[in-house]
Amino acid sequence: QASADANRPFAGLSDVSISEDIPVEGDISVPVGPSARRDDEFSTLDEPVKETVLRDLRAVGKKFVHVLYPKRSTALLRDWDLWGPLLLCVTLALLLQGGAADSDYQGGPQFAEVFVIVWFGSIIITINSKLLGGTISFFQSLCVLGYCILPLTVAMAVCRIVLVAGSGSVSFAVRLVVVTASFGWSTFASTAFLADSQPANRKALVVYPVFLFYFVIGWMVLTFSPSQ
Amino acid sequence: MSAGSGNKNTEPWGSFDDNLIQGSGSAVIDMENMDDTSGSSFEDMGELHQRMKEEEEVTEEAAATEDHEDGEFLGMKGLKGQLGRQVADEVWQAGKRQASRAFNLYANIDILRPYFDVEPVQVRSRLMESMIPVRMINFPQKIAGELYGPLMLVFTLVAILLHGMKTSDTIIREGTLMGTAIGTCFGYWLGVSSFIYFLAYLVNAQITMLQMLSLLGYGLFGHCVVLLVSYNIHFHFLFYVLWLLCGGLSTLRMVAALLSRTVGQTPRLLLCGTLSVLHMLFLLYLHFAYHKIVEGQSPLRPPILSL
């Protein structure tokens, strides 16, 4: 009894009552044992850096797979993270560099421009879907929209490879097909995740800005031309 | 008892602290004032009060018999420390309450929620109606006060403008294409709405800022249609016909709505004249400033940006 009480000094209070016939219920004891014993299960501070990085990368990779094969699932929404969107945004912005960036000409978009478009576009779409009565949270929506840029980033990489071969009509036709397909894929993937959180009759109102957003990004990808 | 000005004790036994009532403080019971397992806080406070009173009596007695300059009794110092802590706590709580109230007031997007309460059917019908002028000008026409449609139309106009700028190799020296497109469209929508609202306020027309924003936003639907067509089919004659037709219809609709809400010949002339001129000239500007056709280039060739 004494040793148990040493660990739980407040245990005896749980059976104190103010009036005789209304016993206080519940357990207000706070275990005051050595705290490291509980923290070891949850603390990730002591693990090697490689493990932390790999765990995060694996989570990002799993979400990439979900975007590439979109079906109605809550995986992206349940444990959202913003690493994937950041990676994709930086990759896209880097790939869009090296355009016709002569100082007199306004050629490709600058790095900061891509960043601003992606993040502010996502924020505006998220606010719009919340105002229309959506049940999704702010960061979940940012996460979904960011991850669904993946097809367009892949298309950008493909376009750059095609442009190495040449920049005539054939290459334009190929690029047009690739960008249109990936734009459709992005829009479809993001609606698969976002549509469930909206009231049924307003899905079109939420899908339209998403369509515009990926259209603008697809337009940036399509009209990219490398410096000669 | 002189509990000091820092806390809100009104009861003679020293009423409950804010922490105890609101539960915003720690959930751990302070054991140092309890020497039995009594769980009643009445008894705790009573005990605390008793102890403090005893200390006060002790210090008073000691002060009466000793020198008055020496005020550093343990009892008095303990009392001051506790008061100081309470005061600091009160200030912190009050500051936190004010900050969260201010945040909830200004960062609350729910303020805008009623303006986005639309159905797709309503948006579609309003888009169609924006091209159909209504001839009843003796009775104020109903103007829907929503912001979803206008906002989406402005973004669509931005997208169309970007498309037009790219296909015509527009050179922008200061700034970027995206920045220019967004700045132009939003600047027009917000700026001209504010200006016309200001004029309406001067001539005492019955229109609110929200309605003006909504009216002008839906008026951009005509612009979107005209630009979409004329950026892809490059016949000047076609553009002029569309400018008169679609631009004219959407301007007439806005003018009719404003006429129905204004009284007096001169105010009507001023308001509607300004709006028509600005609206039609904006369409002309968008076509010519951002879409130069290089002579000899076929409009069907793919867009190539050359150095």
mmCIF file with all atom_site columns, C-alpha atoms in Angstrom, chain B residues 100-200:
data_model
loop_
_atom_site.group_PDB
_atom_site.id
_atom_site.type_symbol
_atom_site.label_atom_id
_atom_site.label_alt_id
_atom_site.label_comp_id
_atom_site.label_asym_id
_atom_site.label_entity_id
_atom_site.label_seq_id
_atom_site.pdbx_PDB_ins_code
_atom_site.Cartn_x
_atom_site.Cartn_y
_atom_site.Cartn_z
_atom_site.occupancy
_atom_site.B_iso_or_equiv
_atom_site.pdbx_formal_charge
_atom_site.auth_seq_id
_atom_site.auth_comp_id
_atom_site.auth_asym_id
_atom_site.auth_atom_id
_atom_site.pdbx_PDB_model_num
ATOM 1   C CA . SER B 1 100 ? -7.327  36.235 -29.062 1.00 0.00 ? 100 SER B CA 1
ATOM 2   C CA . ARG B 1 101 ? -10.374 38.462 -29.342 1.00 0.00 ? 101 ARG B CA 1
ATOM 3   C CA . ALA B 1 102 ? -8.631  40.710 -31.860 1.00 0.00 ? 102 ALA B CA 1
ATOM 4   C CA . PHE B 1 103 ? -7.440  37.703 -33.822 1.00 0.00 ? 103 PHE B CA 1
ATOM 5   C CA . ASN B 1 104 ? -10.910 36.194 -33.945 1.00 0.00 ? 104 ASN B CA 1
ATOM 6   C CA . LEU B 1 105 ? -12.319 39.461 -35.151 1.00 0.00 ? 105 LEU B CA 1
ATOM 7   C CA . TYR B 1 106 ? -9.924  40.204 -38.004 1.00 0.00 ? 106 TYR B CA 1
ATOM 8   C CA . ALA B 1 107 ? -8.675  36.821 -39.118 1.00 0.00 ? 107 ALA B CA 1
ATOM 9   C CA . ASN B 1 108 ? -12.110 35.333 -39.209 1.00 0.00 ? 108 ASN B CA 1
ATOM 10  C CA . ILE B 1 109 ? -12.924 34.269 -42.723 1.00 0.00 ? 109 ILE B CA 1
ATOM 11  C CA . ASP B 1 110 ? -16.471 33.600 -41.630 1.00 0.00 ? 110 ASP B CA 1
ATOM 12  C CA . ILE B 1 111 ? -17.092 37.291 -42.279 1.00 0.00 ? 111 ILE B CA 1
ATOM 13  C CA . LEU B 1 112 ? -16.916 36.484 -45.987 1.00 0.00 ? 112 LEU B CA 1
ATOM 14  C CA . ARG B 1 113 ? -18.901 33.271 -45.785 1.00 0.00 ? 113 ARG B CA 1
ATOM 15  C CA . PRO B 1 114 ? -22.340 34.730 -46.653 1.00 0.00 ? 114 PRO B CA 1
ATOM 16  C CA . TYR B 1 115 ? -20.955 36.183 -49.881 1.00 0.00 ? 115 TYR B CA 1
ATOM 17  C CA . PHE B 1 116 ? -19.921 32.751 -51.111 1.00 0.00 ? 116 PHE B CA 1
ATOM 18  C CA . ASP B 1 117 ? -23.213 31.068 -50.455 1.00 0.00 ? 117 ASP B CA 1
ATOM 19  C CA . VAL B 1 118 ? -24.177 30.188 -54.010 1.00 0.00 ? 118 VAL B CA 1
ATOM 20  C CA . GLU B 1 119 ? -25.200 27.194 -56.053 1.00 0.00 ? 119 GLU B CA 1
ATOM 21  C CA . PRO B 1 120 ? -23.678 26.363 -59.460 1.00 0.00 ? 120 PRO B CA 1
ATOM 22  C CA . VAL B 1 121 ? -27.092 26.877 -61.061 1.00 0.00 ? 121 VAL B CA 1
ATOM 23  C CA . GLN B 1 122 ? -27.260 30.413 -59.672 1.00 0.00 ? 122 GLN B CA 1
ATOM 24  C CA . VAL B 1 123 ? -23.774 31.230 -60.935 1.00 0.00 ? 123 VAL B CA 1
ATOM 25  C CA . ARG B 1 124 ? -24.635 29.968 -64.379 1.00 0.00 ? 124 ARG B CA 1
ATOM 26  C CA . SER B 1 125 ? -27.870 31.935 -64.580 1.00 0.00 ? 125 SER B CA 1
ATOM 27  C CA . ARG B 1 126 ? -26.149 35.096 -63.370 1.00 0.00 ? 126 ARG B CA 1
ATOM 28  C CA . LEU B 1 127 ? -23.468 34.701 -66.015 1.00 0.00 ? 127 LEU B CA 1
ATOM 29  C CA . MET B 1 128 ? -26.112 34.463 -68.688 1.00 0.00 ? 128 MET B CA 1
ATOM 30  C CA . GLU B 1 129 ? -28.051 37.409 -67.273 1.00 0.00 ? 129 GLU B CA 1
ATOM 31  C CA . SER B 1 130 ? -24.982 39.628 -67.265 1.00 0.00 ? 130 SER B CA 1
ATOM 32  C CA . MET B 1 131 ? -25.288 39.854 -71.039 1.00 0.00 ? 131 MET B CA 1
ATOM 33  C CA . ILE B 1 132 ? -28.984 40.674 -71.057 1.00 0.00 ? 132 ILE B CA 1
ATOM 34  C CA . PRO B 1 133 ? -29.884 44.260 -70.220 1.00 0.00 ? 133 PRO B CA 1
ATOM 35  C CA . VAL B 1 134 ? -33.138 44.757 -68.319 1.00 0.00 ? 134 VAL B CA 1
ATOM 36  C CA . ARG B 1 135 ? -35.213 47.695 -69.450 1.00 0.00 ? 135 ARG B CA 1
ATOM 37  C CA . MET B 1 136 ? -37.005 48.455 -66.211 1.00 0.00 ? 136 MET B CA 1
ATOM 38  C CA . ILE B 1 137 ? -35.327 51.562 -64.877 1.00 0.00 ? 137 ILE B CA 1
ATOM 39  C CA . ASN B 1 138 ? -38.073 53.116 -62.781 1.00 0.00 ? 138 ASN B CA 1
ATOM 40  C CA . PHE B 1 139 ? -37.752 50.667 -59.949 1.00 0.00 ? 139 PHE B CA 1
ATOM 41  C CA . PRO B 1 140 ? -34.444 49.577 -58.393 1.00 0.00 ? 140 PRO B CA 1
ATOM 42  C CA . GLN B 1 141 ? -33.237 46.410 -60.036 1.00 0.00 ? 141 GLN B CA 1
ATOM 43  C CA . LYS B 1 142 ? -32.123 43.540 -57.885 1.00 0.00 ? 142 LYS B CA 1
ATOM 44  C CA . ILE B 1 143 ? -28.349 43.076 -57.845 1.00 0.00 ? 143 ILE B CA 1
ATOM 45  C CA . ALA B 1 144 ? -27.043 39.896 -56.285 1.00 0.00 ? 144 ALA B CA 1
ATOM 46  C CA . GLY B 1 145 ? -24.391 40.484 -53.658 1.00 0.00 ? 145 GLY B CA 1
ATOM 47  C CA . GLU B 1 146 ? -22.043 37.558 -54.035 1.00 0.00 ? 146 GLU B CA 1
ATOM 48  C CA . LEU B 1 147 ? -18.326 37.428 -54.572 1.00 0.00 ? 147 LEU B CA 1
ATOM 49  C CA . TYR B 1 148 ? -17.701 33.919 -55.863 1.00 0.00 ? 148 TYR B CA 1
ATOM 50  C CA . GLY B 1 149 ? -18.683 34.599 -59.476 1.00 0.00 ? 149 GLY B CA 1
ATOM 51  C CA . PRO B 1 150 ? -16.796 37.896 -59.796 1.00 0.00 ? 150 PRO B CA 1
ATOM 52  C CA . LEU B 1 151 ? -13.678 36.458 -58.186 1.00 0.00 ? 151 LEU B CA 1
ATOM 53  C CA . MET B 1 152 ? -13.641 33.454 -60.492 1.00 0.00 ? 152 MET B CA 1
ATOM 54  C CA . LEU B 1 153 ? -14.232 35.685 -63.502 1.00 0.00 ? 153 LEU B CA 1
ATOM 55  C CA . VAL B 1 154 ? -11.286 37.887 -62.573 1.00 0.00 ? 154 VAL B CA 1
ATOM 56  C CA . PHE B 1 155 ? -9.044  34.821 -62.261 1.00 0.00 ? 155 PHE B CA 1
ATOM 57  C CA . THR B 1 156 ? -10.310 33.531 -65.597 1.00 0.00 ? 156 THR B CA 1
ATOM 58  C CA . LEU B 1 157 ? -9.518  36.869 -67.175 1.00 0.00 ? 157 LEU B CA 1
ATOM 59  C CA . VAL B 1 158 ? -5.995  36.632 -65.737 1.00 0.00 ? 158 VAL B CA 1
ATOM 60  C CA . ALA B 1 159 ? -5.571  33.190 -67.308 1.00 0.00 ? 159 ALA B CA 1
ATOM 61  C CA . ILE B 1 160 ? -6.857  34.376 -70.688 1.00 0.00 ? 160 ILE B CA 1
ATOM 62  C CA . LEU B 1 161 ? -4.625  37.419 -70.567 1.00 0.00 ? 161 LEU B CA 1
ATOM 63  C CA . LEU B 1 162 ? -1.580  35.253 -69.871 1.00 0.00 ? 162 LEU B CA 1
ATOM 64  C CA . HIS B 1 163 ? -2.469  33.073 -72.824 1.00 0.00 ? 163 HIS B CA 1
ATOM 65  C CA . GLY B 1 164 ? -2.798  36.137 -75.041 1.00 0.00 ? 164 GLY B CA 1
ATOM 66  C CA . MET B 1 165 ? 0.453   37.656 -73.877 1.00 0.00 ? 165 MET B CA 1
ATOM 67  C CA . LYS B 1 166 ? 2.378   34.495 -74.556 1.00 0.00 ? 166 LYS B CA 1
ATOM 68  C CA . THR B 1 167 ? 0.988   33.905 -78.012 1.00 0.00 ? 167 THR B CA 1
ATOM 69  C CA . SER B 1 168 ? 1.968   37.384 -79.061 1.00 0.00 ? 168 SER B CA 1
ATOM 70  C CA . ASP B 1 169 ? 5.473   37.646 -77.603 1.00 0.00 ? 169 ASP B CA 1
ATOM 71  C CA . THR B 1 170 ? 4.637   40.583 -75.426 1.00 0.00 ? 170 THR B CA 1
ATOM 72  C CA . ILE B 1 171 ? 7.692   42.209 -73.943 1.00 0.00 ? 171 ILE B CA 1
ATOM 73  C CA . ILE B 1 172 ? 7.399   43.399 -70.383 1.00 0.00 ? 172 ILE B CA 1
ATOM 74  C CA . ARG B 1 173 ? 10.413  45.278 -69.189 1.00 0.00 ? 173 ARG B CA 1
ATOM 75  C CA . GLU B 1 174 ? 9.586   46.111 -65.630 1.00 0.00 ? 174 GLU B CA 1
ATOM 76  C CA . GLY B 1 175 ? 8.020   43.187 -63.838 1.00 0.00 ? 175 GLY B CA 1
ATOM 77  C CA . THR B 1 176 ? 6.781   39.831 -64.901 1.00 0.00 ? 176 THR B CA 1
ATOM 78  C CA . LEU B 1 177 ? 3.975   38.539 -67.081 1.00 0.00 ? 177 LEU B CA 1
ATOM 79  C CA . MET B 1 178 ? 2.091   36.991 -64.176 1.00 0.00 ? 178 MET B CA 1
ATOM 80  C CA . GLY B 1 179 ? 2.447   40.095 -62.066 1.00 0.00 ? 179 GLY B CA 1
ATOM 81  C CA . THR B 1 180 ? 1.224   42.344 -64.864 1.00 0.00 ? 180 THR B CA 1
ATOM 82  C CA . ALA B 1 181 ? -1.777  40.162 -65.649 1.00 0.00 ? 181 ALA B CA 1
ATOM 83  C CA . ILE B 1 182 ? -2.869  39.844 -62.041 1.00 0.00 ? 182 ILE B CA 1
ATOM 84  C CA . GLY B 1 183 ? -2.242  43.508 -61.348 1.00 0.00 ? 183 GLY B CA 1
ATOM 85  C CA . THR B 1 184 ? -4.214  44.665 -64.367 1.00 0.00 ? 184 THR B CA 1
ATOM 86  C CA . CYS B 1 185 ? -7.265  42.514 -63.760 1.00 0.00 ? 185 CYS B CA 1
ATOM 87  C CA . PHE B 1 186 ? -7.533  42.931 -60.024 1.00 0.00 ? 186 PHE B CA 1
ATOM 88  C CA . GLY B 1 187 ? -6.645  46.591 -60.313 1.00 0.00 ? 187 GLY B CA 1
ATOM 89  C CA . TYR B 1 188 ? -9.440  47.159 -62.761 1.00 0.00 ? 188 TYR B CA 1
ATOM 90  C CA . TRP B 1 189 ? -12.012 45.218 -60.771 1.00 0.00 ? 189 TRP B CA 1
ATOM 91  C CA . LEU B 1 190 ? -11.229 46.756 -57.392 1.00 0.00 ? 190 LEU B CA 1
ATOM 92  C CA . GLY B 1 191 ? -10.201 50.194 -58.601 1.00 0.00 ? 191 GLY B CA 1
ATOM 93  C CA . VAL B 1 192 ? -13.058 50.929 -60.952 1.00 0.00 ? 192 VAL B CA 1
ATOM 94  C CA . SER B 1 193 ? -15.578 49.482 -58.492 1.00 0.00 ? 193 SER B CA 1
ATOM 95  C CA . SER B 1 194 ? -14.301 51.774 -55.778 1.00 0.00 ? 194 SER B CA 1
ATOM 96  C CA . PHE B 1 195 ? -14.294 54.762 -58.095 1.00 0.00 ? 195 PHE B CA 1
ATOM 97  C CA . ILE B 1 196 ? -17.836 54.212 -59.314 1.00 0.00 ? 196 ILE B CA 1
ATOM 98  C CA . TYR B 1 197 ? -18.962 53.551 -55.744 1.00 0.00 ? 197 TYR B CA 1
ATOM 99  C CA . PHE B 1 198 ? -17.383 56.832 -54.723 1.00 0.00 ? 198 PHE B CA 1
ATOM 100 C CA . LEU B 1 199 ? -19.210 58.656 -57.518 1.00 0.00 ? 199 LEU B CA 1
ATOM 101 C CA . ALA B 1 200 ? -22.425 56.906 -56.555 1.00 0.00 ? 200 ALA B CA 1
#
